[in-house]
JSON list of C-alpha atoms in Angstrom, two decimals:
[
{"chain": "A", "resi": 222, "resn": "MET", "atom": "CA", "xyz": [-0.22, 0.01, 0.02]},
{"chain": "A", "resi": 223, "resn": "SER", "atom": "CA", "xyz": [2.58, 2.53, 0.89]},
{"chain": "A", "resi": 224, "resn": "SER", "atom": "CA", "xyz": [4.44, 2.10, -2.25]},
{"chain": "A", "resi": 225, "resn": "ARG", "atom": "CA", "xyz": [1.02, 2.78, -4.36]},
{"chain": "A", "resi": 226, "resn": "VAL", "atom": "CA", "xyz": [0.73, 6.06, -2.04]},
{"chain": "A", "resi": 227, "resn": "ALA", "atom": "CA", "xyz": [4.23, 7.21, -3.08]},
{"chain": "A", "resi": 228, "resn": "GLU", "atom": "CA", "xyz": [3.34, 6.46, -6.66]},
{"chain": "A", "resi": 229, "resn": "ILE", "atom": "CA", "xyz": [0.25, 8.50, -6.28]},
{"chain": "A", "resi": 230, "resn": "GLN", "atom": "CA", "xyz": [2.47, 11.32, -4.81]},
{"chain": "A", "resi": 231, "resn": "VAL", "atom": "CA", "xyz": [4.54, 11.36, -7.84]},
{"chain": "A", "resi": 232, "resn": "LEU", "atom": "CA", "xyz": [1.75, 11.35, -10.23]},
{"chain": "A", "resi": 233, "resn": "LEU", "atom": "CA", "xyz": [0.45, 14.25, -8.31]},
{"chain": "A", "resi": 234, "resn": "GLU", "atom": "CA", "xyz": [3.83, 16.58, -8.53]},
{"chain": "A", "resi": 235, "resn": "GLY", "atom": "CA", "xyz": [2.79, 19.82, -10.18]},
{"chain": "A", "resi": 236, "resn": "VAL", "atom": "CA", "xyz": [-0.68, 19.97, -9.35]},
{"chain": "A", "resi": 237, "resn": "PRO", "atom": "CA", "xyz": [-1.66, 23.40, -8.09]},
{"chain": "A", "resi": 238, "resn": "LEU", "atom": "CA", "xyz": [-2.37, 23.23, -4.20]},
{"chain": "A", "resi": 239, "resn": "PRO", "atom": "CA", "xyz": [-4.46, 23.74, -2.03]},
{"chain": "A", "resi": 240, "resn": "ALA", "atom": "CA", "xyz": [-6.65, 21.25, -4.01]},
{"chain": "A", "resi": 241, "resn": "GLY", "atom": "CA", "xyz": [-9.92, 19.29, -3.58]},
{"chain": "A", "resi": 242, "resn": "LYS", "atom": "CA", "xyz": [-10.47, 15.76, -4.29]},
{"chain": "A", "resi": 243, "resn": "ALA", "atom": "CA", "xyz": [-11.81, 16.87, -8.10]},
{"chain": "A", "resi": 244, "resn": "GLU", "atom": "CA", "xyz": [-8.76, 18.61, -8.71]},
{"chain": "A", "resi": 245, "resn": "LEU", "atom": "CA", "xyz": [-6.45, 15.98, -7.64]},
{"chain": "A", "resi": 246, "resn": "LEU", "atom": "CA", "xyz": [-8.47, 13.53, -9.91]},
{"chain": "A", "resi": 247, "resn": "GLU", "atom": "CA", "xyz": [-8.39, 15.53, -12.73]},
{"chain": "A", "resi": 248, "resn": "HIS", "atom": "CA", "xyz": [-4.45, 15.92, -12.40]},
{"chain": "A", "resi": 249, "resn": "ALA", "atom": "CA", "xyz": [-4.00, 12.44, -12.19]},
{"chain": "A", "resi": 250, "resn": "ARG", "atom": "CA", "xyz": [-6.16, 11.64, -15.14]},
{"chain": "A", "resi": 251, "resn": "ARG", "atom": "CA", "xyz": [-4.17, 14.34, -17.19]},
{"chain": "A", "resi": 252, "resn": "GLU", "atom": "CA", "xyz": [-0.99, 12.44, -15.96]},
{"chain": "A", "resi": 253, "resn": "HIS", "atom": "CA", "xyz": [-1.95, 9.42, -17.35]},
{"chain": "A", "resi": 254, "resn": "GLY", "atom": "CA", "xyz": [-2.64, 7.51, -13.90]},
{"chain": "A", "resi": 255, "resn": "ASP", "atom": "CA", "xyz": [-3.34, 4.09, -13.74]},
{"chain": "A", "resi": 256, "resn": "ALA", "atom": "CA", "xyz": [-6.92, 2.72, -12.87]},
{"chain": "A", "resi": 257, "resn": "ALA", "atom": "CA", "xyz": [-5.32, 1.40, -9.32]},
{"chain": "A", "resi": 258, "resn": "SER", "atom": "CA", "xyz": [-4.27, 5.13, -8.50]},
{"chain": "A", "resi": 259, "resn": "LEU", "atom": "CA", "xyz": [-7.28, 6.40, -9.64]},
{"chain": "A", "resi": 260, "resn": "ALA", "atom": "CA", "xyz": [-9.55, 4.16, -7.84]},
{"chain": "A", "resi": 261, "resn": "LEU", "atom": "CA", "xyz": [-7.45, 5.10, -4.61]},
{"chain": "A", "resi": 262, "resn": "LEU", "atom": "CA", "xyz": [-8.14, 8.66, -5.21]},
{"chain": "A", "resi": 263, "resn": "GLU", "atom": "CA", "xyz": [-11.86, 8.13, -5.50]},
{"chain": "A", "resi": 264, "resn": "THR", "atom": "CA", "xyz": [-11.55, 7.07, -1.90]},
{"chain": "A", "resi": 265, "resn": "LEU", "atom": "CA", "xyz": [-10.20, 10.38, -0.60]},
{"chain": "A", "resi": 266, "resn": "PRO", "atom": "CA", "xyz": [-12.80, 12.46, 1.47]},
{"chain": "A", "resi": 267, "resn": "GLU", "atom": "CA", "xyz": [-14.31, 15.53, -0.17]},
{"chain": "A", "resi": 268, "resn": "ARG", "atom": "CA", "xyz": [-12.02, 18.44, 1.55]},
{"chain": "A", "resi": 269, "resn": "GLU", "atom": "CA", "xyz": [-9.29, 20.87, 0.68]},
{"chain": "A", "resi": 270, "resn": "TYR", "atom": "CA", "xyz": [-5.63, 19.36, 0.63]},
{"chain": "A", "resi": 271, "resn": "ARG", "atom": "CA", "xyz": [-2.70, 21.83, 1.06]},
{"chain": "A", "resi": 272, "resn": "THR", "atom": "CA", "xyz": [0.20, 19.21, 0.33]},
{"chain": "A", "resi": 273, "resn": "ILE", "atom": "CA", "xyz": [0.82, 16.03, -1.71]},
{"chain": "A", "resi": 274, "resn": "ASP", "atom": "CA", "xyz": [2.05, 14.62, 2.05]},
{"chain": "A", "resi": 275, "resn": "GLU", "atom": "CA", "xyz": [-1.28, 15.18, 3.21]},
{"chain": "A", "resi": 276, "resn": "VAL", "atom": "CA", "xyz": [-2.81, 13.51, 0.44]},
{"chain": "A", "resi": 277, "resn": "GLY", "atom": "CA", "xyz": [-0.59, 10.55, 1.40]},
{"chain": "A", "resi": 278, "resn": "GLU", "atom": "CA", "xyz": [-1.21, 10.46, 4.73]},
{"chain": "A", "resi": 279, "resn": "THR", "atom": "CA", "xyz": [-5.11, 10.56, 4.17]},
{"chain": "A", "resi": 280, "resn": "LEU", "atom": "CA", "xyz": [-4.49, 7.64, 1.73]},
{"chain": "A", "resi": 281, "resn": "HIS", "atom": "CA", "xyz": [-2.29, 5.73, 4.04]},
{"chain": "A", "resi": 282, "resn": "PRO", "atom": "CA", "xyz": [-1.56, 6.95, 7.75]},
{"chain": "A", "resi": 283, "resn": "VAL", "atom": "CA", "xyz": [2.06, 6.47, 8.86]},
{"chain": "A", "resi": 284, "resn": "GLN", "atom": "CA", "xyz": [1.80, 8.69, 12.04]},
{"chain": "A", "resi": 285, "resn": "PRO", "atom": "CA", "xyz": [0.59, 7.27, 15.10]},
{"chain": "A", "resi": 286, "resn": "SER", "atom": "CA", "xyz": [-2.57, 8.32, 16.15]},
{"chain": "A", "resi": 287, "resn": "SER", "atom": "CA", "xyz": [-2.26, 10.35, 19.45]},
{"chain": "A", "resi": 288, "resn": "PRO", "atom": "CA", "xyz": [-4.33, 8.75, 22.49]},
{"chain": "A", "resi": 289, "resn": "LYS", "atom": "CA", "xyz": [-7.19, 11.17, 23.91]},
{"chain": "A", "resi": 290, "resn": "PRO", "atom": "CA", "xyz": [-5.92, 12.31, 26.97]},
{"chain": "A", "resi": 291, "resn": "GLN", "atom": "CA", "xyz": [-7.94, 11.07, 30.04]},
{"chain": "A", "resi": 292, "resn": "LEU", "atom": "CA", "xyz": [-9.53, 14.25, 31.80]},
{"chain": "A", "resi": 293, "resn": "HIS", "atom": "CA", "xyz": [-9.77, 14.29, 35.47]},
{"chain": "A", "resi": 294, "resn": "GLU", "atom": "CA", "xyz": [-10.63, 16.84, 38.04]},
{"chain": "A", "resi": 295, "resn": "PRO", "atom": "CA", "xyz": [-7.36, 18.67, 39.50]},
{"chain": "A", "resi": 296, "resn": "SER", "atom": "CA", "xyz": [-6.30, 17.71, 42.92]},
{"chain": "A", "resi": 297, "resn": "PRO", "atom": "CA", "xyz": [-7.01, 19.95, 45.76]},
{"chain": "A", "resi": 298, "resn": "GLU", "atom": "CA", "xyz": [-4.01, 21.86, 47.25]},
{"chain": "A", "resi": 299, "resn": "SER", "atom": "CA", "xyz": [-2.14, 19.72, 50.13]},
{"chain": "A", "resi": 300, "resn": "ALA", "atom": "CA", "xyz": [-0.92, 22.87, 51.63]},
{"chain": "A", "resi": 301, "resn": "LEU", "atom": "CA", "xyz": [0.34, 26.46, 51.43]},
{"chain": "A", "resi": 302, "resn": "PRO", "atom": "CA", "xyz": [2.86, 27.32, 48.61]},
{"chain": "A", "resi": 303, "resn": "PRO", "atom": "CA", "xyz": [6.62, 27.56, 49.56]},
{"chain": "A", "resi": 304, "resn": "GLY", "atom": "CA", "xyz": [6.99, 30.66, 51.50]},
{"chain": "A", "resi": 305, "resn": "GLY", "atom": "CA", "xyz": [3.56, 30.86, 52.58]},
{"chain": "A", "resi": 306, "resn": "ASP", "atom": "CA", "xyz": [1.42, 34.20, 51.90]},
{"chain": "A", "resi": 307, "resn": "ALA", "atom": "CA", "xyz": [4.64, 35.74, 50.76]},
{"chain": "A", "resi": 308, "resn": "TYR", "atom": "CA", "xyz": [4.60, 33.46, 47.69]},
{"chain": "A", "resi": 309, "resn": "THR", "atom": "CA", "xyz": [1.85, 36.00, 46.01]},
{"chain": "A", "resi": 310, "resn": "ASP", "atom": "CA", "xyz": [2.99, 39.10, 47.94]},
{"chain": "A", "resi": 311, "resn": "PRO", "atom": "CA", "xyz": [4.51, 41.63, 45.18]},
{"chain": "A", "resi": 312, "resn": "SER", "atom": "CA", "xyz": [6.42, 43.61, 47.90]},
{"chain": "A", "resi": 313, "resn": "ALA", "atom": "CA", "xyz": [8.26, 40.60, 49.56]},
{"chain": "A", "resi": 314, "resn": "GLY", "atom": "CA", "xyz": [11.64, 40.90, 49.30]},
{"chain": "A", "resi": 315, "resn": "ALA", "atom": "CA", "xyz": [13.58, 38.01, 47.61]},
{"chain": "A", "resi": 316, "resn": "GLY", "atom": "CA", "xyz": [16.39, 35.80, 49.07]},
{"chain": "A", "resi": 317, "resn": "ALA", "atom": "CA", "xyz": [15.66, 36.53, 52.70]},
{"chain": "A", "resi": 318, "resn": "VAL", "atom": "CA", "xyz": [15.86, 33.58, 55.21]},
{"chain": "A", "resi": 319, "resn": "ARG", "atom": "CA", "xyz": [12.89, 33.71, 57.72]},
{"chain": "A", "resi": 320, "resn": "ASP", "atom": "CA", "xyz": [12.74, 32.17, 61.07]}
]
């Protein structure tokens, strides 16, 4: 499959981008694409493609899909921040050691 997609990407060299599915198919026909390449291009979703690599990735994804992050409620703070209330006090002096 990946070699077929590479052939399609070569076939699409020179197509004005961005292009929709219809423009990609028309370009492939003008370049005398074989029936298998045209059939594979027919499977593309109807949308605009900005790069030839985007077409290839749509036809044969090689990038791993990222897992959906699991959302959870944040944990409550366990104590005061370092320095206590001075942590958010803009007038507190920096670098002083307190007892």
